[in-house]
Amino acid sequence: MADADIQPIHTVARLLGLRASAIRYYEERGLVEPALRLAGRRWYSPEQVRRLAIIQYWQAYGLMSLEEIADVLAGPKATRGWAEIIEQRITALDEQLREIAGARDHLRHVLSHHENSAPDGCEHYEARLFNGLQARNRTP
């Protein structure tokens, strides 16, 4: 690895839209490791920058905990239940997609049927709304 390939923590933080303290926290959790420490500063390789981007993406869009991310990043040979963690996240994301689609449908109904009035009191709208809430609050 050429020294030109590594970047200081503040540059990596700015590039990814993270705080340097978040990167240090990920390091404490064992998720990343700087390629080099020089004069008390952490420097990161392109591989570690990519890993930080993956962590950020999975937290934001996969809605995974840092513990889950660590297990997935460790790979199937290092972590028992690796596939199970991924399957659970897929199932949770599928449920969120259903909920988002329902919210979109509610908004479409309001737009198409209530252009001149609020949806309060609309039997169709409120039935969908309350049925959705009841389904969400059911315990398994």
PDB file of C-alpha atoms in Angstrom:
ATOM      1  CA  MET A   1       0.000   0.000   0.000  1.00  0.00           C
ATOM      2  CA  ALA A   2       1.416   3.371  -0.989  1.00  0.00           C
ATOM      3  CA  ASP A   3       1.377   6.146   1.578  1.00  0.00           C
ATOM      4  CA  ALA A   4      -0.555   8.263  -0.945  1.00  0.00           C
ATOM      5  CA  ASP A   5      -3.467   5.825  -0.656  1.00  0.00           C
ATOM      6  CA  ILE A   6      -4.099   6.464   3.029  1.00  0.00           C
ATOM      7  CA  GLN A   7      -6.094   9.392   4.371  1.00  0.00           C
ATOM      8  CA  PRO A   8      -6.249  11.015   7.797  1.00  0.00           C
ATOM      9  CA  ILE A   9      -9.338  10.539   9.919  1.00  0.00           C
ATOM     10  CA  HIS A  10     -10.625  14.093   9.400  1.00  0.00           C
ATOM     11  CA  THR A  11     -10.511  13.653   5.609  1.00  0.00           C
ATOM     12  CA  VAL A  12     -12.291  10.299   5.809  1.00  0.00           C
ATOM     13  CA  ALA A  13     -14.904  11.771   8.157  1.00  0.00           C
ATOM     14  CA  ARG A  14     -15.579  14.646   5.768  1.00  0.00           C
ATOM     15  CA  LEU A  15     -15.694  12.307   2.753  1.00  0.00           C
ATOM     16  CA  LEU A  16     -18.309  10.056   4.387  1.00  0.00           C
ATOM     17  CA  GLY A  17     -20.232  12.731   6.252  1.00  0.00           C
ATOM     18  CA  LEU A  18     -19.304  11.214   9.603  1.00  0.00           C
ATOM     19  CA  ARG A  19     -17.804  12.659  12.731  1.00  0.00           C
ATOM     20  CA  ALA A  20     -14.283  11.598  13.561  1.00  0.00           C
ATOM     21  CA  SER A  21     -15.626  10.509  16.953  1.00  0.00           C
ATOM     22  CA  ALA A  22     -17.956   8.039  15.189  1.00  0.00           C
ATOM     23  CA  ILE A  23     -15.002   6.537  13.333  1.00  0.00           C
ATOM     24  CA  ARG A  24     -13.080   6.233  16.604  1.00  0.00           C
ATOM     25  CA  TYR A  25     -16.136   4.561  18.168  1.00  0.00           C
ATOM     26  CA  TYR A  26     -16.296   2.061  15.294  1.00  0.00           C
ATOM     27  CA  GLU A  27     -12.634   1.362  15.951  1.00  0.00           C
ATOM     28  CA  GLU A  28     -13.326   0.771  19.669  1.00  0.00           C
ATOM     29  CA  ARG A  29     -16.057  -1.701  18.631  1.00  0.00           C
ATOM     30  CA  GLY A  30     -13.577  -3.555  16.407  1.00  0.00           C
ATOM     31  CA  LEU A  31     -15.328  -2.677  13.148  1.00  0.00           C
ATOM     32  CA  VAL A  32     -12.397  -0.826  11.561  1.00  0.00           C
ATOM     33  CA  GLU A  33      -8.731  -0.423  12.181  1.00  0.00           C
ATOM     34  CA  PRO A  34      -6.564   2.421  10.957  1.00  0.00           C
ATOM     35  CA  ALA A  35      -3.853   1.440   8.510  1.00  0.00           C
ATOM     36  CA  LEU A  36      -1.403   3.669  10.318  1.00  0.00           C
ATOM     37  CA  ARG A  37      -1.038   5.877  13.359  1.00  0.00           C
ATOM     38  CA  LEU A  38       1.324   8.742  12.858  1.00  0.00           C
ATOM     39  CA  ALA A  39       1.934  11.523  15.365  1.00  0.00           C
ATOM     40  CA  GLY A  40      -1.191  10.480  17.280  1.00  0.00           C
ATOM     41  CA  ARG A  41      -3.403  10.651  14.175  1.00  0.00           C
ATOM     42  CA  ARG A  42      -5.243   7.789  12.557  1.00  0.00           C
ATOM     43  CA  TRP A  43      -4.824   7.165   8.831  1.00  0.00           C
ATOM     44  CA  TYR A  44      -7.150   4.907   6.842  1.00  0.00           C
ATOM     45  CA  SER A  45      -6.625   2.788   3.744  1.00  0.00           C
ATOM     46  CA  PRO A  46      -9.118   2.670   0.852  1.00  0.00           C
ATOM     47  CA  GLU A  47     -10.280  -0.722   2.164  1.00  0.00           C
ATOM     48  CA  GLN A  48     -11.089   0.758   5.567  1.00  0.00           C
ATOM     49  CA  VAL A  49     -12.832   3.749   3.981  1.00  0.00           C
ATOM     50  CA  ARG A  50     -14.960   1.285   1.993  1.00  0.00           C
ATOM     51  CA  ARG A  51     -15.685  -0.647   5.200  1.00  0.00           C
ATOM     52  CA  LEU A  52     -16.775   2.573   6.926  1.00  0.00           C
ATOM     53  CA  ALA A  53     -19.076   3.350   3.990  1.00  0.00           C
ATOM     54  CA  ILE A  54     -20.580  -0.148   4.295  1.00  0.00           C
ATOM     55  CA  ILE A  55     -21.144   0.321   8.029  1.00  0.00           C
ATOM     56  CA  GLN A  56     -22.784   3.688   7.406  1.00  0.00           C
ATOM     57  CA  TYR A  57     -24.994   2.252   4.645  1.00  0.00           C
ATOM     58  CA  TRP A  58     -26.122  -0.750   6.681  1.00  0.00           C
ATOM     59  CA  GLN A  59     -26.918   1.403   9.673  1.00  0.00           C
ATOM     60  CA  ALA A  60     -28.950   3.855   7.610  1.00  0.00           C
ATOM     61  CA  TYR A  61     -30.653   1.624   5.054  1.00  0.00           C
ATOM     62  CA  GLY A  62     -30.357  -1.893   6.409  1.00  0.00           C
ATOM     63  CA  LEU A  63     -31.243  -0.606   9.855  1.00  0.00           C
ATOM     64  CA  MET A  64     -28.733  -2.966  11.387  1.00  0.00           C
ATOM     65  CA  SER A  65     -27.170  -2.626  14.796  1.00  0.00           C
ATOM     66  CA  LEU A  66     -23.400  -2.324  15.066  1.00  0.00           C
ATOM     67  CA  GLU A  67     -23.350  -5.791  16.592  1.00  0.00           C
ATOM     68  CA  GLU A  68     -25.170  -7.227  13.562  1.00  0.00           C
ATOM     69  CA  ILE A  69     -22.881  -5.328  11.206  1.00  0.00           C
ATOM     70  CA  ALA A  70     -19.817  -6.682  12.991  1.00  0.00           C
ATOM     71  CA  ASP A  71     -21.142 -10.234  12.657  1.00  0.00           C
ATOM     72  CA  VAL A  72     -21.914  -9.810   8.954  1.00  0.00           C
ATOM     73  CA  LEU A  73     -18.547  -8.192   8.243  1.00  0.00           C
ATOM     74  CA  ALA A  74     -16.807 -11.055  10.039  1.00  0.00           C
ATOM     75  CA  GLY A  75     -18.199 -13.401   7.395  1.00  0.00           C
ATOM     76  CA  PRO A  76     -19.883 -16.791   7.451  1.00  0.00           C
ATOM     77  CA  LYS A  77     -16.824 -18.707   8.680  1.00  0.00           C
ATOM     78  CA  ALA A  78     -16.215 -16.394  11.640  1.00  0.00           C
ATOM     79  CA  THR A  79     -19.750 -16.018  12.948  1.00  0.00           C
ATOM     80  CA  ARG A  80     -22.276 -18.670  13.840  1.00  0.00           C
ATOM     81  CA  GLY A  81     -25.700 -17.696  12.649  1.00  0.00           C
ATOM     82  CA  TRP A  82     -24.328 -15.378   9.953  1.00  0.00           C
ATOM     83  CA  ALA A  83     -27.017 -16.367   7.443  1.00  0.00           C
ATOM     84  CA  GLU A  84     -29.683 -16.148  10.153  1.00  0.00           C
ATOM     85  CA  ILE A  85     -28.717 -12.536  10.912  1.00  0.00           C
ATOM     86  CA  ILE A  86     -29.015 -11.669   7.238  1.00  0.00           C
ATOM     87  CA  GLU A  87     -32.340 -13.505   6.870  1.00  0.00           C
ATOM     88  CA  GLN A  88     -33.746 -11.663   9.901  1.00  0.00           C
ATOM     89  CA  ARG A  89     -32.744  -8.310   8.404  1.00  0.00           C
ATOM     90  CA  ILE A  90     -34.322  -9.261   5.056  1.00  0.00           C
ATOM     91  CA  THR A  91     -37.560 -10.206   6.849  1.00  0.00           C
ATOM     92  CA  ALA A  92     -37.552  -6.933   8.811  1.00  0.00           C
ATOM     93  CA  LEU A  93     -36.917  -4.911   5.653  1.00  0.00           C
ATOM     94  CA  ASP A  94     -39.743  -6.734   3.850  1.00  0.00           C
ATOM     95  CA  GLU A  95     -42.085  -5.741   6.692  1.00  0.00           C
ATOM     96  CA  GLN A  96     -40.935  -2.131   6.492  1.00  0.00           C
ATOM     97  CA  LEU A  97     -41.576  -2.147   2.749  1.00  0.00           C
ATOM     98  CA  ARG A  98     -45.151  -3.326   3.398  1.00  0.00           C
ATOM     99  CA  GLU A  99     -45.639  -0.559   5.967  1.00  0.00           C
ATOM    100  CA  ILE A 100     -44.229   2.076   3.624  1.00  0.00           C
ATOM    101  CA  ALA A 101     -46.451   0.851   0.778  1.00  0.00           C
ATOM    102  CA  GLY A 102     -49.458   1.135   3.103  1.00  0.00           C
ATOM    103  CA  ALA A 103     -48.507   4.685   4.048  1.00  0.00           C
ATOM    104  CA  ARG A 104     -48.114   5.551   0.362  1.00  0.00           C
ATOM    105  CA  ASP A 105     -51.574   4.088  -0.350  1.00  0.00           C
ATOM    106  CA  HIS A 106     -53.101   6.208   2.455  1.00  0.00           C
ATOM    107  CA  LEU A 107     -51.562   9.344   0.992  1.00  0.00           C
ATOM    108  CA  ARG A 108     -52.747   8.464  -2.512  1.00  0.00           C
ATOM    109  CA  HIS A 109     -56.286   8.016  -1.170  1.00  0.00           C
ATOM    110  CA  VAL A 110     -56.168  11.401   0.548  1.00  0.00           C
ATOM    111  CA  LEU A 111     -54.886  13.053  -2.614  1.00  0.00           C
ATOM    112  CA  SER A 112     -57.429  11.435  -4.920  1.00  0.00           C
ATOM    113  CA  HIS A 113     -60.523  11.567  -2.671  1.00  0.00           C
ATOM    114  CA  HIS A 114     -60.001  14.581  -0.424  1.00  0.00           C
ATOM    115  CA  GLU A 115     -58.641  17.324  -2.593  1.00  0.00           C
ATOM    116  CA  ASN A 116     -61.068  19.806  -1.025  1.00  0.00           C
ATOM    117  CA  SER A 117     -61.417  18.368   2.475  1.00  0.00           C
ATOM    118  CA  ALA A 118     -59.471  16.725   5.237  1.00  0.00           C
ATOM    119  CA  PRO A 119     -59.654  12.910   5.444  1.00  0.00           C
ATOM    120  CA  ASP A 120     -60.994  12.996   9.014  1.00  0.00           C
ATOM    121  CA  GLY A 121     -64.309  11.174   9.079  1.00  0.00           C
ATOM    122  CA  CYS A 122     -63.709   9.301   5.821  1.00  0.00           C
ATOM    123  CA  GLU A 123     -64.788   5.714   6.554  1.00  0.00           C
ATOM    124  CA  HIS A 124     -62.494   4.218   3.914  1.00  0.00           C
ATOM    125  CA  TYR A 125     -59.453   6.164   5.073  1.00  0.00           C
ATOM    126  CA  GLU A 126     -60.013   5.584   8.778  1.00  0.00           C
ATOM    127  CA  ALA A 127     -60.766   1.874   8.324  1.00  0.00           C
ATOM    128  CA  ARG A 128     -57.467   1.422   6.502  1.00  0.00           C
ATOM    129  CA  LEU A 129     -55.661   3.514   9.072  1.00  0.00           C
ATOM    130  CA  PHE A 130     -57.044   1.705  12.118  1.00  0.00           C
ATOM    131  CA  ASN A 131     -56.715  -1.765  10.559  1.00  0.00           C
ATOM    132  CA  GLY A 132     -53.081  -0.989   9.844  1.00  0.00           C
ATOM    133  CA  LEU A 133     -52.479   0.150  13.412  1.00  0.00           C
ATOM    134  CA  GLN A 134     -54.210  -2.916  14.854  1.00  0.00           C
ATOM    135  CA  ALA A 135     -52.160  -5.260  12.666  1.00  0.00           C
ATOM    136  CA  ARG A 136     -48.969  -3.499  13.695  1.00  0.00           C
ATOM    137  CA  ASN A 137     -49.765  -3.658  17.414  1.00  0.00           C
ATOM    138  CA  ARG A 138     -50.668  -7.356  17.488  1.00  0.00           C
ATOM    139  CA  THR A 139     -48.323  -9.412  19.550  1.00  0.00           C
ATOM    140  CA  PRO A 140     -47.052 -12.667  18.057  1.00  0.00           C
TER     141      PRO A 140
END
